[in-house]
Amino acid sequence: MNVTIKTLTAPRFAPPFAALLAMGAYCLGMTMLGSYPFGTRSRAVNDLGNQFVPFHVHLWDLMHGTSTGDLAFNWNSGYGVPFLADFLTYLMNPFSWLVGLFPRELAELPVFLVTLGCIGLGTALMTVFLGRLHPGSAWLRALLAVGYGTCAWVVSDGAADPMWMWGLVSLPLTGIAADWCLHRRRWVAGTLLVGAAWAGNFYTAAMATLAMALVLAVRLLLATDLSVRHRLRALARAAAMALTGVLLAAPAVTVTLRASKASRPAPEAVYRGRPPTLDVLAELLPGGRGSVPAPHLFIGMLGLLLVAAFPFVRAIPVRVRVAWYALAACVAVSFVWKPTLLLWHGLAVPNGSPYRASFVLSALLVIISWLALAHRPRPRELAAGAVLVALLAALCHGRSAVGPATWVLVPGCGAVVLAALLVLARHRARRAARIVVAASLTCAVFLGSAYAAFSVTAARDKIEWWGPKITLNERALAAHRGIQQRADWPRSRTDPGPHEFANNDPLLLGGEGGAYYSSYLPELTARTLRELGGGWYIQGRHTRSLEDPVSRAIMGVSSFQTGPQAGPVDVGRAAAAPLLTVRPGLEADDLDQRRRGAAARGIDVRDDPRVGGGTVFARQERLLGARVYEVPTLRLTGDGGGGSGGGPAAGGHSVSGPGGPQGGWPAAPGTAVPGPVGSAPGPALPGPFAPGPTVPGPTAVSVRPVPRLVDGEWRLPATRRGGAAVFTVQCAPGSDVFWYAPWYHGKVRAVGHTSPGFGSRETTANPIRGLGRVPADGRLTVSFSNPKAQRIPEHPLGCLAPKKLAAAVAKLRAQAPVRLSASGHGLSAELPAHSTGTAVLAVPAVTGWSCRVDGGPSRAPRTFGGLIAVPLGSGASRLDCSYRPPGLLPGLAASGGAVLALAAVAVTCGVRGRRGQGRSRDRYRNWDRAPRWGGD
């Protein structure tokens, strides 16, 4: 085959050339940084390490049949959680499926390839789309498309969240589909493109669809040579295409929508208002990453220079220049005005960066730059654009987004780009000039994009909370092998926690644990585990594995890993109850009751475990079916301050002498505080941290706050300079002491042990933690030291009798089924003949479960302490439970309807095509044609 330079520079080679150039530039930037896979610097930062690597490892397990679950349900995490919504959100990018081609221990490499593949495919498609917007040189289009593929959004935001990277592909896909609508062509193919965009990631696809709808509107507005009827028909075709394409991907929308409604709410994100205008404009300059939250926008110096020159290109009609600049300006304003910001982001302010849609504006800038370049800007017009860029750089000097790399790229790369364009403008007829210009622009774009990717990523990695997680190093791989060796599913669970490499260790390492970090973590799961004594982060969107022996026994955990986070792993073992137990005496009235209206039904909401009341120890005993705890009453020691010699505590608590009321206990709210002898009483104390009474006479000391018991909670004042609130309790000697105060932030000390608490109300919940063993005299002194005022439960301590726990577990083992088997999203049990009462499964009862007793009709199960509970009636010998994701059937029905509509249109168009052979099918093909420049 005779391959010539002319052949290689043909338009059909431009998209792959652009893809290779963009991918090569990004790889070169990561090589300069020493980032994986080109160096030892880990890429597993933020959610990339906490979510995407573990999710891809789990996908590997699913593809190779080594997982206990399937696409519908995940047995590994949260002691059993739905998974389809996570798959459709995090793993539907087609490049994610490459993970199955690599060894499991190299799963980070295909995660990198997801980012790289999207850069390449998005760049290639943008090259095609620019050609649909306006004809012109294919290699010039390719160079501008590289600016899109390596734009600021990619290197700052998208690279760390591979699921968003599909948006880079979705935008030109939907743009090509909209162009076909404009030209009345390929409706079926365009619908498939829209469906592919929405299936890959519906979140960024929605942004891309909205953006391309605006682009189509501008194109129709400017197409004055088209009739109104033609424009309206184009709009109708586009609307029908978009609707049908979205319906093709309907399960991705319906399943995730239902899962989102059932999930824990995210911490409320507050939009702090529009950033300063100069900080937004500074984001147009390449190479920097600002500390001020603003849309990340740069597209490289070639694109920026042409965008700046666009208003001066006289070959473009004024109305065209005004329309495209107005569109870009309106989109930019919509990013910083809250109502439209919500529109771009699904009616919710995102947590983290509020400008996730900024790749849309980068695409518009690339489009404008192409329109400028395709109309042959003259030297004066290019010079005007260069002046505008220089003015922008001068105005933005000192802004956080303008760093050292900016001053390398703007004058250095900008000078090369400007010189090349000036040569092309003056000597476009000379082949040698075009070759020199092509080489110069290619080198400038490639090296400039690589350096910008390097500098932005390096600046981002300096952020303290952006440190990488440990994912698949030797220690993690050894932990995975140990879990596989101890696997005992479904007889018991092998929990990889509470030790933590990443936030999703059960997916990363295997096993069946309680840790799970996902936007779709069900509210019922999070609440059940917390009421059982588990901890959580991020307002319950990240649960932790259970840490105390009673809850582990209830959930059937026979082995677990402990140790410092990301440090050495210690393996613990425990006697565990079966995953399913038959409770003969458990009747319907003993199961969970609705909290709403409970008081009217005579249920004590505060103390009844059936509605989540009572202490955590009572709730555990209810699930265990036995009394194993002694829950002591806290008694304040002296003044509660832990001071010595009768003086004020180091923490500054009050001191009451013998004459004080209640033997040194604080006065009740509303009690008048006596003043010095001969004075009138002081004002009444209204607050929970009111100071104690002063002692009459010359021995009185200053009034300080002390711990108080109010409305079933201890109110602990802030302690300083080593002080503490000190209590004493009495428990059986030799029992194990545990404390539980989910929202407490401070330190708890007893019998030589110190246990930290990191709680923050609703945001971070402490798990049940141990405090050591009760000494021989049965007396225990417990101190709470906290820098801020805190609230803890009235009964935060429980003394566990290990022998009673062992007996309770043995009793539950005697209530195990004859045989238990688990499928990907179901459980089947052969029960002892004529079993009565209730079967309890140690699985959080989320919506979607249905159970059958002895092959009877499927019914939604009841709940017992938040776990699945199935009444067995007068006697049963078999139980089958299965899970079906809510929203799946409606989504499949909608997709089926879309497929039928698509087939009908395809058949109709095929028949019409045969009848209309020889006639033009597109009378408007050349309405937007313009002279070519630069050669193809």
PDB file of C-alpha atoms in Angstrom, residues 281-433:
ATOM      1  CA  LEU A 281     -11.583  35.713  33.964  1.00  0.00           C
ATOM      2  CA  ALA A 282      -8.245  34.491  35.345  1.00  0.00           C
ATOM      3  CA  GLU A 283      -9.451  30.938  34.827  1.00  0.00           C
ATOM      4  CA  LEU A 284      -9.220  31.554  31.061  1.00  0.00           C
ATOM      5  CA  LEU A 285      -5.446  31.754  31.348  1.00  0.00           C
ATOM      6  CA  PRO A 286      -3.813  28.311  31.143  1.00  0.00           C
ATOM      7  CA  GLY A 287      -1.633  26.643  33.742  1.00  0.00           C
ATOM      8  CA  GLY A 288      -3.063  27.748  37.082  1.00  0.00           C
ATOM      9  CA  ARG A 289      -5.521  26.486  39.672  1.00  0.00           C
ATOM     10  CA  GLY A 290      -7.008  29.165  41.888  1.00  0.00           C
ATOM     11  CA  SER A 291      -7.850  28.925  45.556  1.00  0.00           C
ATOM     12  CA  VAL A 292     -11.025  30.963  44.961  1.00  0.00           C
ATOM     13  CA  PRO A 293     -13.911  28.674  43.897  1.00  0.00           C
ATOM     14  CA  ALA A 294     -14.636  29.524  40.258  1.00  0.00           C
ATOM     15  CA  PRO A 295     -15.362  27.661  36.996  1.00  0.00           C
ATOM     16  CA  HIS A 296     -12.228  26.073  35.535  1.00  0.00           C
ATOM     17  CA  LEU A 297     -12.227  27.207  31.907  1.00  0.00           C
ATOM     18  CA  PHE A 298      -8.896  27.361  30.048  1.00  0.00           C
ATOM     19  CA  ILE A 299      -8.621  25.664  26.644  1.00  0.00           C
ATOM     20  CA  GLY A 300      -4.995  26.442  25.797  1.00  0.00           C
ATOM     21  CA  MET A 301      -3.341  29.431  24.170  1.00  0.00           C
ATOM     22  CA  LEU A 302      -4.439  28.626  20.598  1.00  0.00           C
ATOM     23  CA  GLY A 303      -8.089  28.600  21.592  1.00  0.00           C
ATOM     24  CA  LEU A 304      -7.779  31.620  23.906  1.00  0.00           C
ATOM     25  CA  LEU A 305      -6.096  33.769  21.238  1.00  0.00           C
ATOM     26  CA  LEU A 306      -8.774  32.937  18.672  1.00  0.00           C
ATOM     27  CA  VAL A 307     -11.613  33.539  21.150  1.00  0.00           C
ATOM     28  CA  ALA A 308     -10.109  36.958  21.853  1.00  0.00           C
ATOM     29  CA  ALA A 309      -9.772  37.650  18.118  1.00  0.00           C
ATOM     30  CA  PHE A 310     -13.323  36.495  17.312  1.00  0.00           C
ATOM     31  CA  PRO A 311     -15.032  39.905  17.836  1.00  0.00           C
ATOM     32  CA  PHE A 312     -12.585  41.508  15.380  1.00  0.00           C
ATOM     33  CA  VAL A 313     -12.921  38.977  12.514  1.00  0.00           C
ATOM     34  CA  ARG A 314     -14.764  41.023   9.911  1.00  0.00           C
ATOM     35  CA  ALA A 315     -15.392  38.019   7.680  1.00  0.00           C
ATOM     36  CA  ILE A 316     -17.954  36.895  10.237  1.00  0.00           C
ATOM     37  CA  PRO A 317     -21.223  38.860  10.193  1.00  0.00           C
ATOM     38  CA  VAL A 318     -21.756  41.079  13.219  1.00  0.00           C
ATOM     39  CA  ARG A 319     -24.940  39.299  14.242  1.00  0.00           C
ATOM     40  CA  VAL A 320     -23.038  35.969  14.264  1.00  0.00           C
ATOM     41  CA  ARG A 321     -20.287  37.390  16.451  1.00  0.00           C
ATOM     42  CA  VAL A 322     -22.790  38.937  18.818  1.00  0.00           C
ATOM     43  CA  ALA A 323     -24.886  35.759  19.030  1.00  0.00           C
ATOM     44  CA  TRP A 324     -22.005  33.416  19.882  1.00  0.00           C
ATOM     45  CA  TYR A 325     -20.369  35.809  22.325  1.00  0.00           C
ATOM     46  CA  ALA A 326     -23.737  36.429  23.956  1.00  0.00           C
ATOM     47  CA  LEU A 327     -24.287  32.679  24.316  1.00  0.00           C
ATOM     48  CA  ALA A 328     -20.899  32.211  25.989  1.00  0.00           C
ATOM     49  CA  ALA A 329     -21.494  35.199  28.253  1.00  0.00           C
ATOM     50  CA  CYS A 330     -24.959  33.993  29.258  1.00  0.00           C
ATOM     51  CA  VAL A 331     -23.654  30.524  30.074  1.00  0.00           C
ATOM     52  CA  ALA A 332     -20.826  32.043  32.115  1.00  0.00           C
ATOM     53  CA  VAL A 333     -23.288  34.171  34.072  1.00  0.00           C
ATOM     54  CA  SER A 334     -25.575  31.176  34.561  1.00  0.00           C
ATOM     55  CA  PHE A 335     -22.741  29.379  36.369  1.00  0.00           C
ATOM     56  CA  VAL A 336     -22.512  32.070  39.050  1.00  0.00           C
ATOM     57  CA  TRP A 337     -26.211  32.911  39.498  1.00  0.00           C
ATOM     58  CA  LYS A 338     -27.784  30.490  41.926  1.00  0.00           C
ATOM     59  CA  PRO A 339     -31.131  29.777  40.145  1.00  0.00           C
ATOM     60  CA  THR A 340     -29.383  28.819  36.894  1.00  0.00           C
ATOM     61  CA  LEU A 341     -26.543  27.121  38.778  1.00  0.00           C
ATOM     62  CA  LEU A 342     -29.205  24.826  40.241  1.00  0.00           C
ATOM     63  CA  LEU A 343     -30.588  24.200  36.753  1.00  0.00           C
ATOM     64  CA  TRP A 344     -27.197  23.057  35.491  1.00  0.00           C
ATOM     65  CA  HIS A 345     -26.724  20.716  38.461  1.00  0.00           C
ATOM     66  CA  GLY A 346     -30.056  18.957  38.767  1.00  0.00           C
ATOM     67  CA  LEU A 347     -31.692  21.508  41.124  1.00  0.00           C
ATOM     68  CA  ALA A 348     -29.164  20.919  43.902  1.00  0.00           C
ATOM     69  CA  VAL A 349     -25.980  22.768  44.825  1.00  0.00           C
ATOM     70  CA  PRO A 350     -23.224  20.148  44.527  1.00  0.00           C
ATOM     71  CA  ASN A 351     -21.016  19.260  47.459  1.00  0.00           C
ATOM     72  CA  GLY A 352     -17.457  20.141  46.634  1.00  0.00           C
ATOM     73  CA  SER A 353     -17.025  22.198  43.490  1.00  0.00           C
ATOM     74  CA  PRO A 354     -20.244  24.043  42.537  1.00  0.00           C
ATOM     75  CA  TYR A 355     -19.017  24.365  38.942  1.00  0.00           C
ATOM     76  CA  ARG A 356     -19.098  20.787  37.702  1.00  0.00           C
ATOM     77  CA  ALA A 357     -20.667  21.903  34.410  1.00  0.00           C
ATOM     78  CA  SER A 358     -17.787  24.193  33.436  1.00  0.00           C
ATOM     79  CA  PHE A 359     -16.690  21.818  30.658  1.00  0.00           C
ATOM     80  CA  VAL A 360     -19.768  23.101  28.802  1.00  0.00           C
ATOM     81  CA  LEU A 361     -18.380  26.631  28.692  1.00  0.00           C
ATOM     82  CA  SER A 362     -14.979  25.315  27.639  1.00  0.00           C
ATOM     83  CA  ALA A 363     -16.701  23.594  24.718  1.00  0.00           C
ATOM     84  CA  LEU A 364     -18.436  26.836  23.727  1.00  0.00           C
ATOM     85  CA  LEU A 365     -15.083  28.618  23.773  1.00  0.00           C
ATOM     86  CA  VAL A 366     -13.619  25.947  21.492  1.00  0.00           C
ATOM     87  CA  ILE A 367     -16.566  26.366  19.134  1.00  0.00           C
ATOM     88  CA  ILE A 368     -16.034  30.135  19.011  1.00  0.00           C
ATOM     89  CA  SER A 369     -12.315  29.695  18.417  1.00  0.00           C
ATOM     90  CA  TRP A 370     -13.033  27.355  15.512  1.00  0.00           C
ATOM     91  CA  LEU A 371     -15.502  29.775  13.939  1.00  0.00           C
ATOM     92  CA  ALA A 372     -12.841  32.476  14.158  1.00  0.00           C
ATOM     93  CA  LEU A 373     -10.123  30.278  12.651  1.00  0.00           C
ATOM     94  CA  ALA A 374     -12.350  28.918   9.878  1.00  0.00           C
ATOM     95  CA  HIS A 375     -13.035  32.473   8.663  1.00  0.00           C
ATOM     96  CA  ARG A 376      -9.362  33.270   8.039  1.00  0.00           C
ATOM     97  CA  PRO A 377      -8.570  35.964  10.593  1.00  0.00           C
ATOM     98  CA  ARG A 378      -6.311  38.682   9.188  1.00  0.00           C
ATOM     99  CA  PRO A 379      -3.060  39.792  10.854  1.00  0.00           C
ATOM    100  CA  ARG A 380      -4.658  42.919  12.324  1.00  0.00           C
ATOM    101  CA  GLU A 381      -7.499  40.858  13.775  1.00  0.00           C
ATOM    102  CA  LEU A 382      -5.071  38.380  15.289  1.00  0.00           C
ATOM    103  CA  ALA A 383      -3.015  41.239  16.715  1.00  0.00           C
ATOM    104  CA  ALA A 384      -6.136  42.714  18.294  1.00  0.00           C
ATOM    105  CA  GLY A 385      -6.842  39.372  19.889  1.00  0.00           C
ATOM    106  CA  ALA A 386      -3.281  39.191  21.208  1.00  0.00           C
ATOM    107  CA  VAL A 387      -3.639  42.644  22.746  1.00  0.00           C
ATOM    108  CA  LEU A 388      -6.840  41.531  24.433  1.00  0.00           C
ATOM    109  CA  VAL A 389      -5.083  38.448  25.880  1.00  0.00           C
ATOM    110  CA  ALA A 390      -2.201  40.610  27.130  1.00  0.00           C
ATOM    111  CA  LEU A 391      -4.666  42.979  28.752  1.00  0.00           C
ATOM    112  CA  LEU A 392      -6.445  40.037  30.400  1.00  0.00           C
ATOM    113  CA  ALA A 393      -3.145  38.721  31.773  1.00  0.00           C
ATOM    114  CA  ALA A 394      -2.221  42.143  33.123  1.00  0.00           C
ATOM    115  CA  LEU A 395      -5.600  42.644  34.815  1.00  0.00           C
ATOM    116  CA  CYS A 396      -5.500  39.173  36.396  1.00  0.00           C
ATOM    117  CA  HIS A 397      -1.956  39.502  37.681  1.00  0.00           C
ATOM    118  CA  GLY A 398      -1.849  38.471  41.328  1.00  0.00           C
ATOM    119  CA  ARG A 399      -4.997  36.357  41.198  1.00  0.00           C
ATOM    120  CA  SER A 400      -4.681  32.888  42.715  1.00  0.00           C
ATOM    121  CA  ALA A 401      -5.395  31.194  39.381  1.00  0.00           C
ATOM    122  CA  VAL A 402      -2.405  32.949  37.805  1.00  0.00           C
ATOM    123  CA  GLY A 403       0.692  31.024  38.779  1.00  0.00           C
ATOM    124  CA  PRO A 404       4.253  30.607  37.500  1.00  0.00           C
ATOM    125  CA  ALA A 405       3.073  28.232  34.782  1.00  0.00           C
ATOM    126  CA  THR A 406       0.741  30.920  33.468  1.00  0.00           C
ATOM    127  CA  TRP A 407       3.652  33.270  32.839  1.00  0.00           C
ATOM    128  CA  VAL A 408       5.430  30.508  30.942  1.00  0.00           C
ATOM    129  CA  LEU A 409       2.468  29.571  28.775  1.00  0.00           C
ATOM    130  CA  VAL A 410       0.941  32.960  28.011  1.00  0.00           C
ATOM    131  CA  PRO A 411       4.024  34.756  26.659  1.00  0.00           C
ATOM    132  CA  GLY A 412       5.941  31.667  25.530  1.00  0.00           C
ATOM    133  CA  CYS A 413       3.304  29.452  23.971  1.00  0.00           C
ATOM    134  CA  GLY A 414       1.225  32.496  23.032  1.00  0.00           C
ATOM    135  CA  ALA A 415       4.064  34.009  21.017  1.00  0.00           C
ATOM    136  CA  VAL A 416       4.578  30.790  19.051  1.00  0.00           C
ATOM    137  CA  VAL A 417       0.860  30.465  18.340  1.00  0.00           C
ATOM    138  CA  LEU A 418       0.518  34.094  17.268  1.00  0.00           C
ATOM    139  CA  ALA A 419       3.555  33.900  15.002  1.00  0.00           C
ATOM    140  CA  ALA A 420       2.306  30.713  13.357  1.00  0.00           C
ATOM    141  CA  LEU A 421      -1.135  32.166  12.705  1.00  0.00           C
ATOM    142  CA  LEU A 422       0.362  35.348  11.290  1.00  0.00           C
ATOM    143  CA  VAL A 423       2.536  33.321   8.904  1.00  0.00           C
ATOM    144  CA  LEU A 424      -0.464  31.294   7.841  1.00  0.00           C
ATOM    145  CA  ALA A 425      -2.527  34.419   7.269  1.00  0.00           C
ATOM    146  CA  ARG A 426       0.162  36.017   5.074  1.00  0.00           C
ATOM    147  CA  HIS A 427       1.483  32.940   3.241  1.00  0.00           C
ATOM    148  CA  ARG A 428      -1.420  30.489   3.190  1.00  0.00           C
ATOM    149  CA  ALA A 429      -0.870  29.728  -0.490  1.00  0.00           C
ATOM    150  CA  ARG A 430       2.666  28.427   0.066  1.00  0.00           C
ATOM    151  CA  ARG A 431       2.880  24.740   0.947  1.00  0.00           C
ATOM    152  CA  ALA A 432       6.159  25.081   2.845  1.00  0.00           C
ATOM    153  CA  ALA A 433       4.672  27.776   5.055  1.00  0.00           C
TER     154      ALA A 433
END
